[in-house]
mmCIF file of C-alpha atoms in Angstrom:
data_model
loop_
_atom_site.group_PDB
_atom_site.id
_atom_site.type_symbol
_atom_site.label_atom_id
_atom_site.label_comp_id
_atom_site.label_asym_id
_atom_site.label_seq_id
_atom_site.Cartn_x
_atom_site.Cartn_y
_atom_site.Cartn_z
ATOM 1 C CA MET A 1022 -0.007 -0.018 -0.020
ATOM 2 C CA ILE A 1023 1.452 3.360 -1.079
ATOM 3 C CA PRO A 1024 0.265 6.242 1.109
ATOM 4 C CA THR A 1025 -1.503 9.325 -0.406
ATOM 5 C CA PRO A 1026 0.991 12.047 -0.598
ATOM 6 C CA LYS A 1027 1.234 14.212 2.231
ATOM 7 C CA LEU A 1028 -0.453 17.685 1.464
ATOM 8 C CA ASP A 1029 -0.435 19.271 4.823
ATOM 9 C CA HIS A 1030 1.667 22.128 3.509
ATOM 10 C CA ILE A 1031 -1.255 23.207 1.326
ATOM 11 C CA SER A 1032 -3.556 25.780 2.770
ATOM 12 C CA SER A 1033 -7.245 26.320 2.050
ATOM 13 C CA LYS A 1034 -6.129 29.523 0.683
ATOM 14 C CA ASP A 1035 -3.836 27.781 -1.708
ATOM 15 C CA TYR A 1036 -6.878 25.701 -2.802
ATOM 16 C CA GLU A 1037 -8.498 28.853 -4.009
ATOM 17 C CA ASN A 1038 -5.865 29.025 -6.772
ATOM 18 C CA VAL A 1039 -4.920 25.229 -7.373
ATOM 19 C CA TYR A 1040 -7.236 22.186 -7.787
ATOM 20 C CA GLU A 1041 -7.747 20.285 -4.696
ATOM 21 C CA PRO A 1042 -7.280 16.582 -5.015
ATOM 22 C CA ALA A 1043 -10.607 14.943 -5.478
ATOM 23 C CA GLU A 1044 -12.360 11.800 -6.416
ATOM 24 C CA ASP A 1045 -10.820 11.910 -9.946
ATOM 25 C CA THR A 1046 -7.375 12.322 -8.559
ATOM 26 C CA PHE A 1047 -7.636 9.476 -6.345
ATOM 27 C CA LEU A 1048 -9.103 7.177 -9.037
ATOM 28 C CA LEU A 1049 -6.051 8.110 -10.961
ATOM 29 C CA LEU A 1050 -3.767 7.269 -7.881
ATOM 30 C CA ASP A 1051 -5.613 3.945 -7.552
ATOM 31 C CA ALA A 1052 -4.929 3.210 -11.274
ATOM 32 C CA LEU A 1053 -1.365 3.880 -10.827
ATOM 33 C CA GLU A 1054 -0.900 1.821 -7.704
ATOM 34 C CA LYS A 1055 -2.781 -1.064 -9.285
ATOM 35 C CA ASP A 1056 -0.087 -1.197 -11.842
ATOM 36 C CA ALA A 1057 2.760 -0.410 -9.503
ATOM 37 C CA GLU A 1058 4.519 -3.383 -10.277
ATOM 38 C CA PHE A 1059 4.246 -2.995 -13.961
ATOM 39 C CA LEU A 1060 5.373 0.556 -13.854
ATOM 40 C CA ARG A 1061 8.377 -0.256 -11.869
ATOM 41 C CA ASN A 1062 9.465 -3.543 -13.448
ATOM 42 C CA GLU A 1063 8.167 -3.411 -17.164
ATOM 43 C CA ILE A 1064 7.842 0.223 -18.056
ATOM 44 C CA ALA A 1065 10.775 1.369 -15.715
ATOM 45 C CA PRO A 1066 10.419 4.852 -17.069
ATOM 46 C CA CYS A 1067 13.086 7.207 -17.566
ATOM 47 C CA ILE A 1068 11.108 10.084 -18.180
ATOM 48 C CA SER A 1069 7.452 10.827 -17.149
ATOM 49 C CA LEU A 1070 5.364 13.851 -18.234
ATOM 50 C CA GLU A 1071 2.359 14.930 -16.157
ATOM 51 C CA ILE A 1072 0.196 17.555 -17.864
ATOM 52 C CA GLY A 1073 -1.721 19.701 -15.581
ATOM 53 C CA SER A 1074 0.064 18.759 -12.534
ATOM 54 C CA GLY A 1075 -2.064 20.881 -9.968
ATOM 55 C CA THR A 1076 -0.739 20.111 -6.461
ATOM 56 C CA GLY A 1077 1.560 17.764 -7.895
ATOM 57 C CA CYS A 1078 -0.070 14.911 -6.054
ATOM 58 C CA VAL A 1079 -0.077 12.354 -9.074
ATOM 59 C CA SER A 1080 3.589 12.809 -9.954
ATOM 60 C CA THR A 1081 4.572 12.695 -6.374
ATOM 61 C CA PHE A 1082 2.683 9.462 -6.042
ATOM 62 C CA LEU A 1083 4.324 8.178 -9.229
ATOM 63 C CA GLY A 1084 7.766 9.087 -7.692
ATOM 64 C CA LYS A 1085 6.904 6.999 -4.625
ATOM 65 C CA ILE A 1086 6.072 3.883 -6.724
ATOM 66 C CA LEU A 1087 9.353 4.305 -8.782
ATOM 67 C CA GLY A 1088 11.396 5.605 -6.049
ATOM 68 C CA ASP A 1089 12.990 8.949 -5.842
ATOM 69 C CA GLY A 1090 15.529 9.643 -8.496
ATOM 70 C CA LYS A 1091 14.596 6.619 -10.592
ATOM 71 C CA ALA A 1092 12.779 8.716 -13.288
ATOM 72 C CA LEU A 1093 12.863 12.412 -14.437
ATOM 73 C CA LEU A 1094 9.388 13.551 -13.269
ATOM 74 C CA LEU A 1095 8.266 16.607 -15.540
ATOM 75 C CA CYS A 1096 5.188 18.352 -14.341
ATOM 76 C CA THR A 1097 3.379 21.079 -16.552
ATOM 77 C CA ASP A 1098 0.773 23.480 -15.544
ATOM 78 C CA ILE A 1099 -0.607 26.527 -17.148
ATOM 79 C CA ASN A 1100 -1.219 28.042 -13.649
ATOM 80 C CA PRO A 1101 2.201 29.223 -12.329
ATOM 81 C CA TYR A 1102 0.733 28.830 -8.783
ATOM 82 C CA ALA A 1103 0.100 25.230 -9.452
ATOM 83 C CA SER A 1104 3.631 24.864 -10.791
ATOM 84 C CA TYR A 1105 4.937 26.422 -7.316
ATOM 85 C CA ILE A 1106 2.668 24.149 -5.173
ATOM 86 C CA THR A 1107 3.880 21.007 -7.441
ATOM 87 C CA ILE A 1108 7.516 21.375 -6.250
ATOM 88 C CA LYS A 1109 6.439 21.853 -2.606
ATOM 89 C CA THR A 1110 4.485 18.757 -2.685
ATOM 90 C CA GLY A 1111 7.399 16.715 -4.058
ATOM 91 C CA TYR A 1112 9.678 18.325 -1.467
ATOM 92 C CA ASN A 1113 7.192 17.586 1.339
ATOM 93 C CA ASN A 1114 7.106 13.915 0.252
ATOM 94 C CA SER A 1115 10.969 13.667 -0.526
ATOM 95 C CA ILE A 1116 10.347 13.292 -4.307
ATOM 96 C CA GLN A 1117 12.222 15.603 -6.757
ATOM 97 C CA LEU A 1118 9.779 17.031 -9.322
ATOM 98 C CA GLU A 1119 10.434 19.292 -12.087
ATOM 99 C CA SER A 1120 7.991 21.950 -12.674
ATOM 100 C CA ILE A 1121 7.241 23.865 -15.966
ATOM 101 C CA THR A 1122 4.721 26.623 -16.344
ATOM 102 C CA THR A 1123 3.239 26.000 -19.828
ATOM 103 C CA ASP A 1124 -0.006 25.058 -21.646
ATOM 104 C CA LEU A 1125 -0.044 21.163 -22.292
ATOM 105 C CA ALA A 1126 3.460 20.246 -23.395
ATOM 106 C CA ASN A 1127 4.225 23.464 -25.197
ATOM 107 C CA GLY A 1128 8.023 24.212 -25.048
ATOM 108 C CA LEU A 1129 8.787 20.473 -24.638
ATOM 109 C CA LEU A 1130 7.809 19.499 -28.223
ATOM 110 C CA PRO A 1131 9.048 18.221 -30.719
ATOM 111 C CA ARG A 1132 12.080 17.892 -28.484
ATOM 112 C CA LEU A 1133 10.526 15.219 -26.515
ATOM 113 C CA TYR A 1134 9.271 13.309 -29.463
ATOM 114 C CA HIS A 1135 9.600 9.489 -28.913
ATOM 115 C CA THR A 1136 11.302 10.291 -25.558
ATOM 116 C CA VAL A 1137 8.571 10.227 -22.892
ATOM 117 C CA ASP A 1138 7.812 6.790 -21.310
ATOM 118 C CA ILE A 1139 4.745 7.772 -19.370
ATOM 119 C CA LEU A 1140 2.161 10.300 -19.732
ATOM 120 C CA CYS A 1141 -0.102 11.147 -16.775
ATOM 121 C CA CYS A 1142 -2.938 13.554 -16.820
ATOM 122 C CA ASN A 1143 -6.290 14.149 -15.133
ATOM 123 C CA PRO A 1144 -7.723 16.517 -17.795
ATOM 124 C CA PRO A 1145 -10.506 19.085 -17.042
ATOM 125 C CA TYR A 1146 -13.586 17.550 -18.257
ATOM 126 C CA VAL A 1147 -16.507 19.419 -16.759
ATOM 127 C CA VAL A 1148 -18.985 20.622 -19.600
ATOM 128 C CA THR A 1149 -18.686 24.423 -20.126
ATOM 129 C CA THR A 1150 -18.811 26.741 -22.881
ATOM 130 C CA SER A 1151 -15.742 27.354 -25.025
ATOM 131 C CA GLU A 1152 -15.930 31.064 -24.085
ATOM 132 C CA GLU A 1153 -15.686 30.034 -20.295
ATOM 133 C CA LEU A 1154 -12.631 27.883 -21.150
ATOM 134 C CA TYR A 1155 -10.591 30.338 -22.992
ATOM 135 C CA SER A 1156 -11.666 33.612 -21.564
ATOM 136 C CA SER A 1157 -11.445 32.393 -18.065
ATOM 137 C CA LYS A 1158 -9.462 34.793 -15.807
ATOM 138 C CA SER A 1159 -9.425 32.513 -13.000
ATOM 139 C CA ALA A 1160 -6.676 29.715 -12.834
ATOM 140 C CA ILE A 1161 -8.818 27.490 -10.863
ATOM 141 C CA GLU A 1162 -11.511 27.467 -13.603
ATOM 142 C CA ARG A 1163 -8.908 26.152 -15.926
ATOM 143 C CA ALA A 1164 -8.323 23.139 -13.640
ATOM 144 C CA TRP A 1165 -11.800 21.874 -14.400
ATOM 145 C CA ALA A 1166 -13.447 23.719 -17.341
ATOM 146 C CA GLY A 1167 -13.579 21.298 -20.289
ATOM 147 C CA GLY A 1168 -15.192 23.302 -22.819
ATOM 148 C CA LEU A 1169 -17.687 21.959 -25.093
ATOM 149 C CA ASN A 1170 -18.899 18.457 -24.112
ATOM 150 C CA GLY A 1171 -16.135 18.633 -21.668
ATOM 151 C CA ARG A 1172 -13.964 17.646 -24.535
ATOM 152 C CA GLU A 1173 -11.936 20.527 -25.733
ATOM 153 C CA VAL A 1174 -8.885 20.209 -23.563
ATOM 154 C CA ILE A 1175 -8.896 16.432 -23.929
ATOM 155 C CA ASP A 1176 -9.121 16.696 -27.737
ATOM 156 C CA LYS A 1177 -6.284 18.946 -28.006
ATOM 157 C CA MET A 1178 -4.087 16.880 -26.001
ATOM 158 C CA LEU A 1179 -4.959 13.392 -27.400
ATOM 159 C CA PRO A 1180 -3.192 13.877 -30.828
ATOM 160 C CA LEU A 1181 -0.236 15.212 -28.980
ATOM 161 C CA VAL A 1182 0.352 11.941 -27.208
ATOM 162 C CA ASP A 1183 -1.204 9.501 -29.730
ATOM 163 C CA VAL A 1184 -0.384 10.481 -33.239
ATOM 164 C CA LYS A 1185 1.206 13.577 -33.810
ATOM 165 C CA TYR A 1186 4.011 12.948 -31.649
ATOM 166 C CA ASN A 1187 3.661 9.223 -31.086
ATOM 167 C CA PHE A 1188 4.943 9.056 -27.654
ATOM 168 C CA SER A 1189 5.625 5.577 -26.384
ATOM 169 C CA PHE A 1190 3.456 5.805 -23.497
ATOM 170 C CA TYR A 1191 0.848 4.457 -21.127
ATOM 171 C CA SER A 1192 -1.807 6.868 -20.486
ATOM 172 C CA PHE A 1193 -3.818 7.085 -17.229
ATOM 173 C CA THR A 1194 -6.558 9.307 -18.216
ATOM 174 C CA ILE A 1195 -10.020 9.563 -16.674
ATOM 175 C CA ILE A 1196 -12.697 10.285 -19.083
ATOM 176 C CA ILE A 1197 -16.312 10.608 -18.265
ATOM 177 C CA ASP A 1198 -19.104 9.771 -20.778
ATOM 178 C CA MET B 344 14.938 23.674 -12.591
ATOM 179 C CA ARG B 345 17.803 21.297 -13.088
ATOM 180 C CA LEU B 346 19.871 21.295 -16.033
ATOM 181 C CA ILE B 347 18.566 18.083 -17.284
ATOM 182 C CA THR B 348 15.156 19.851 -17.620
ATOM 183 C CA HIS B 349 16.895 22.715 -19.442
ATOM 184 C CA ASN B 350 17.888 20.205 -21.993
ATOM 185 C CA MET B 351 14.264 19.372 -22.915
ATOM 186 C CA LEU B 352 13.234 22.883 -23.317
ATOM 187 C CA GLN B 353 12.940 24.764 -26.628
ATOM 188 C CA CYS B 354 11.392 27.957 -27.951
ATOM 189 C CA HIS B 355 7.784 27.295 -29.286
ATOM 190 C CA ALA B 356 6.995 30.958 -30.439
ATOM 191 C CA LYS B 357 5.105 31.184 -33.675
ATOM 192 C CA ASN B 358 7.114 30.388 -36.793
ATOM 193 C CA CYS B 359 10.268 29.715 -34.569
ATOM 194 C CA ASN B 360 11.055 26.343 -35.717
ATOM 195 C CA SER B 361 14.667 26.106 -36.307
ATOM 196 C CA ASN B 362 17.921 26.850 -34.225
ATOM 197 C CA ASN B 363 15.337 27.365 -31.225
ATOM 198 C CA PHE B 364 17.320 24.964 -28.945
ATOM 199 C CA PRO B 365 19.143 25.130 -26.525
ATOM 200 C CA LEU B 366 17.782 28.091 -24.867
ATOM 201 C CA GLN B 367 20.701 30.381 -23.833
ATOM 202 C CA LEU B 368 21.097 30.754 -19.931
ATOM 203 C CA SER B 369 21.752 34.340 -18.417
ATOM 204 C CA GLN B 370 21.679 35.980 -15.194
ATOM 205 C CA VAL B 371 21.148 32.803 -13.463
ATOM 206 C CA GLU B 372 21.310 32.085 -9.687
ATOM 207 C CA ILE B 373 22.621 28.569 -9.374
ATOM 208 C CA VAL B 374 22.532 26.324 -6.197
ATOM 209 C CA ASN B 375 24.088 22.852 -6.016
ATOM 210 C CA GLN B 376 21.953 20.366 -4.164
ATOM 211 C CA GLU B 377 23.424 16.781 -3.382
ATOM 212 C CA THR B 378 21.282 14.070 -4.511
ATOM 213 C CA GLU B 379 21.977 10.083 -4.533
ATOM 214 C CA PHE B 380 24.151 9.026 -7.387
ATOM 215 C CA ASN B 381 22.201 6.509 -9.652
ATOM 216 C CA PRO B 382 24.277 5.362 -12.707
ATOM 217 C CA MET B 383 21.458 3.248 -13.987
ATOM 218 C CA PHE B 384 19.501 6.233 -14.471
ATOM 219 C CA LEU B 385 22.137 8.103 -16.070
ATOM 220 C CA ARG B 386 22.824 5.355 -18.472
ATOM 221 C CA ASN B 387 19.193 5.168 -19.469
ATOM 222 C CA MET B 388 19.081 8.874 -19.746
ATOM 223 C CA LEU B 389 22.110 9.298 -22.083
ATOM 224 C CA PRO B 390 20.531 8.229 -25.466
ATOM 225 C CA LYS B 391 17.572 10.818 -24.441
ATOM 226 C CA LEU B 392 19.908 13.769 -23.957
ATOM 227 C CA GLU B 393 20.917 16.220 -26.603
ATOM 228 C CA TRP B 394 24.589 16.054 -26.001
ATOM 229 C CA ASN B 395 25.802 19.144 -27.920
ATOM 230 C CA ALA B 396 23.177 21.285 -26.192
ATOM 231 C CA LEU B 397 24.439 20.150 -22.828
ATOM 232 C CA VAL B 398 28.145 20.878 -23.583
ATOM 233 C CA LYS B 399 26.972 24.261 -24.787
ATOM 234 C CA THR B 400 24.873 24.931 -21.615
ATOM 235 C CA ALA B 401 27.404 23.557 -19.216
ATOM 236 C CA LEU B 402 30.074 26.021 -20.709
ATOM 237 C CA GLN B 403 27.680 28.881 -19.829
ATOM 238 C CA ILE B 404 28.078 27.970 -16.355
ATOM 239 C CA ASN B 405 31.769 27.296 -16.448
ATOM 240 C CA VAL B 406 31.697 23.511 -16.713
ATOM 241 C CA THR B 407 33.596 21.843 -19.663
ATOM 242 C CA LEU B 408 32.294 18.414 -20.885
ATOM 243 C CA PRO B 409 33.801 16.293 -23.525
ATOM 244 C CA THR B 410 32.435 17.643 -26.850
ATOM 245 C CA VAL B 411 31.891 14.150 -27.948
ATOM 246 C CA LEU B 412 30.112 11.555 -25.985
ATOM 247 C CA PRO B 413 32.595 8.749 -24.855
ATOM 248 C CA GLU B 414 32.741 6.050 -27.337
ATOM 249 C CA SER B 415 32.279 3.236 -25.005
ATOM 250 C CA THR B 416 28.936 1.331 -24.692
ATOM 251 C CA THR B 417 26.823 2.740 -21.957
ATOM 252 C CA ASP B 418 27.591 -0.325 -20.010
ATOM 253 C CA ASP B 419 31.071 0.531 -19.447
ATOM 254 C CA LEU B 420 31.099 4.347 -19.278
ATOM 255 C CA ASP B 421 33.495 5.250 -16.632
ATOM 256 C CA GLU B 422 32.169 5.966 -13.211
ATOM 257 C CA GLU B 423 34.036 9.247 -12.959
ATOM 258 C CA PHE B 424 32.448 10.492 -16.024
ATOM 259 C CA LEU B 425 29.022 9.515 -14.858
ATOM 260 C CA LYS B 426 29.538 11.383 -11.541
ATOM 261 C CA THR B 427 30.417 14.512 -13.401
ATOM 262 C CA LEU B 428 27.246 13.949 -15.564
ATOM 263 C CA HIS B 429 25.228 13.514 -12.214
ATOM 264 C CA GLY B 430 26.722 16.740 -10.850
ATOM 265 C CA ILE B 431 25.679 18.701 -13.912
ATOM 266 C CA LEU B 432 22.217 17.363 -14.783
ATOM 267 C CA LEU B 433 20.864 16.455 -11.385
ATOM 268 C CA GLU B 434 22.560 18.459 -8.763
ATOM 269 C CA THR B 435 22.667 21.960 -10.448
ATOM 270 C CA HIS B 436 19.366 23.949 -9.773
ATOM 271 C CA ILE B 437 18.682 27.202 -11.520
ATOM 272 C CA LEU B 438 16.660 29.104 -9.104
ATOM 273 C CA GLN B 439 16.426 32.517 -10.971
ATOM 274 C CA GLY B 440 17.487 33.547 -14.445
ATOM 275 C CA ALA B 441 16.280 33.891 -18.155
ATOM 276 C CA MET B 442 16.525 31.727 -21.198
ATOM 277 C CA THR B 443 16.783 33.348 -24.513
ATOM 278 C CA CYS B 444 15.974 31.889 -27.739
ATOM 279 C CA PRO B 445 19.033 31.718 -29.978
ATOM 280 C CA ASN B 446 16.766 32.297 -33.086
ATOM 281 C CA CYS B 447 14.091 34.785 -32.216
ATOM 282 C CA ASN B 448 15.375 36.110 -28.938
ATOM 283 C CA ARG B 449 12.417 35.411 -27.085
ATOM 284 C CA VAL B 450 13.168 35.437 -23.335
ATOM 285 C CA TYR B 451 11.576 32.794 -21.089
ATOM 286 C CA PRO B 452 12.137 33.851 -17.335
ATOM 287 C CA ILE B 453 12.993 31.300 -14.579
ATOM 288 C CA LYS B 454 11.689 32.252 -11.227
ATOM 289 C CA ASP B 455 11.953 30.203 -8.026
ATOM 290 C CA GLY B 456 13.232 27.375 -9.904
ATOM 291 C CA ILE B 457 10.509 27.169 -12.428
ATOM 292 C CA PRO B 458 10.883 28.033 -16.086
ATOM 293 C CA ASN B 459 7.819 29.957 -17.572
ATOM 294 C CA MET B 460 7.241 28.936 -21.150
ATOM 295 C CA LEU B 461 3.807 30.573 -21.498
ATOM 296 C CA LEU B 462 3.396 32.754 -24.701
ATOM 297 C CA ASN B 463 0.808 35.664 -24.913
ATOM 298 C CA GLU B 464 -1.742 35.413 -27.587
ATOM 299 C CA THR B 465 0.079 37.258 -30.225
ATOM 300 C CA GLU B 466 3.275 35.207 -29.931
ATOM 301 C CA ALA B 467 1.595 31.796 -30.052
#
């Protein structure tokens, strides 16, 4: 049993700016834990990329599964505040994470073409209008606003990982119908 | 941001598609933090590194690496070399600074150890 990362360094004030781990996050952690042995022994990743790391809870958990220093754990988030909390969460759990403030994987591609071993993402999927997604001034809204059908961010992301950049990857993505 | 991550970053401004890597470091505040030496990780990482970019970047912080990656197979790369690599890639943290695209001169800031690769609407 791998314990859920310690998040006691994050205040309720912080959660006004960064997505608080919720049921969907924990489902993702469960999925990773279920495949812990496979992740460690079969994939044995060298580079992991998490898109939209939020608190950094997921990559920290992955780091716990693999062991600190066994893989480079890259974490992107469009919200600078989330990038900052991500690093702190890693630190609070003795896992070295690498935060990059960016949209999706911008600034890492095409350099990381064929180079990422695991991609983790808990994408925003709540149905909103397109406008809500793109004109949103609040960072926290970007953490859950999924645009039309809740699919706009996911649809932007899928070709990145699946076709266009053809990562060798195992994706743990939660998609609701 | 450790130098290993810098080796992954490139400019993505609109129409900036060539000579946009590696981003040139300037005004950096660097701190070295010891971390456990893991030769296996380094051996696995070697083929994923852009060696020329790393050599160039290391020079910017006054570290000289061999211009050509030692010829030996990754299994018997000498430990001394791997330790140097470990220090450069995994123990060198850039806390503050700037990264400039060699092609379009777009500057990406690094603040509190976090590179900011966001572009504004007109640049993307």
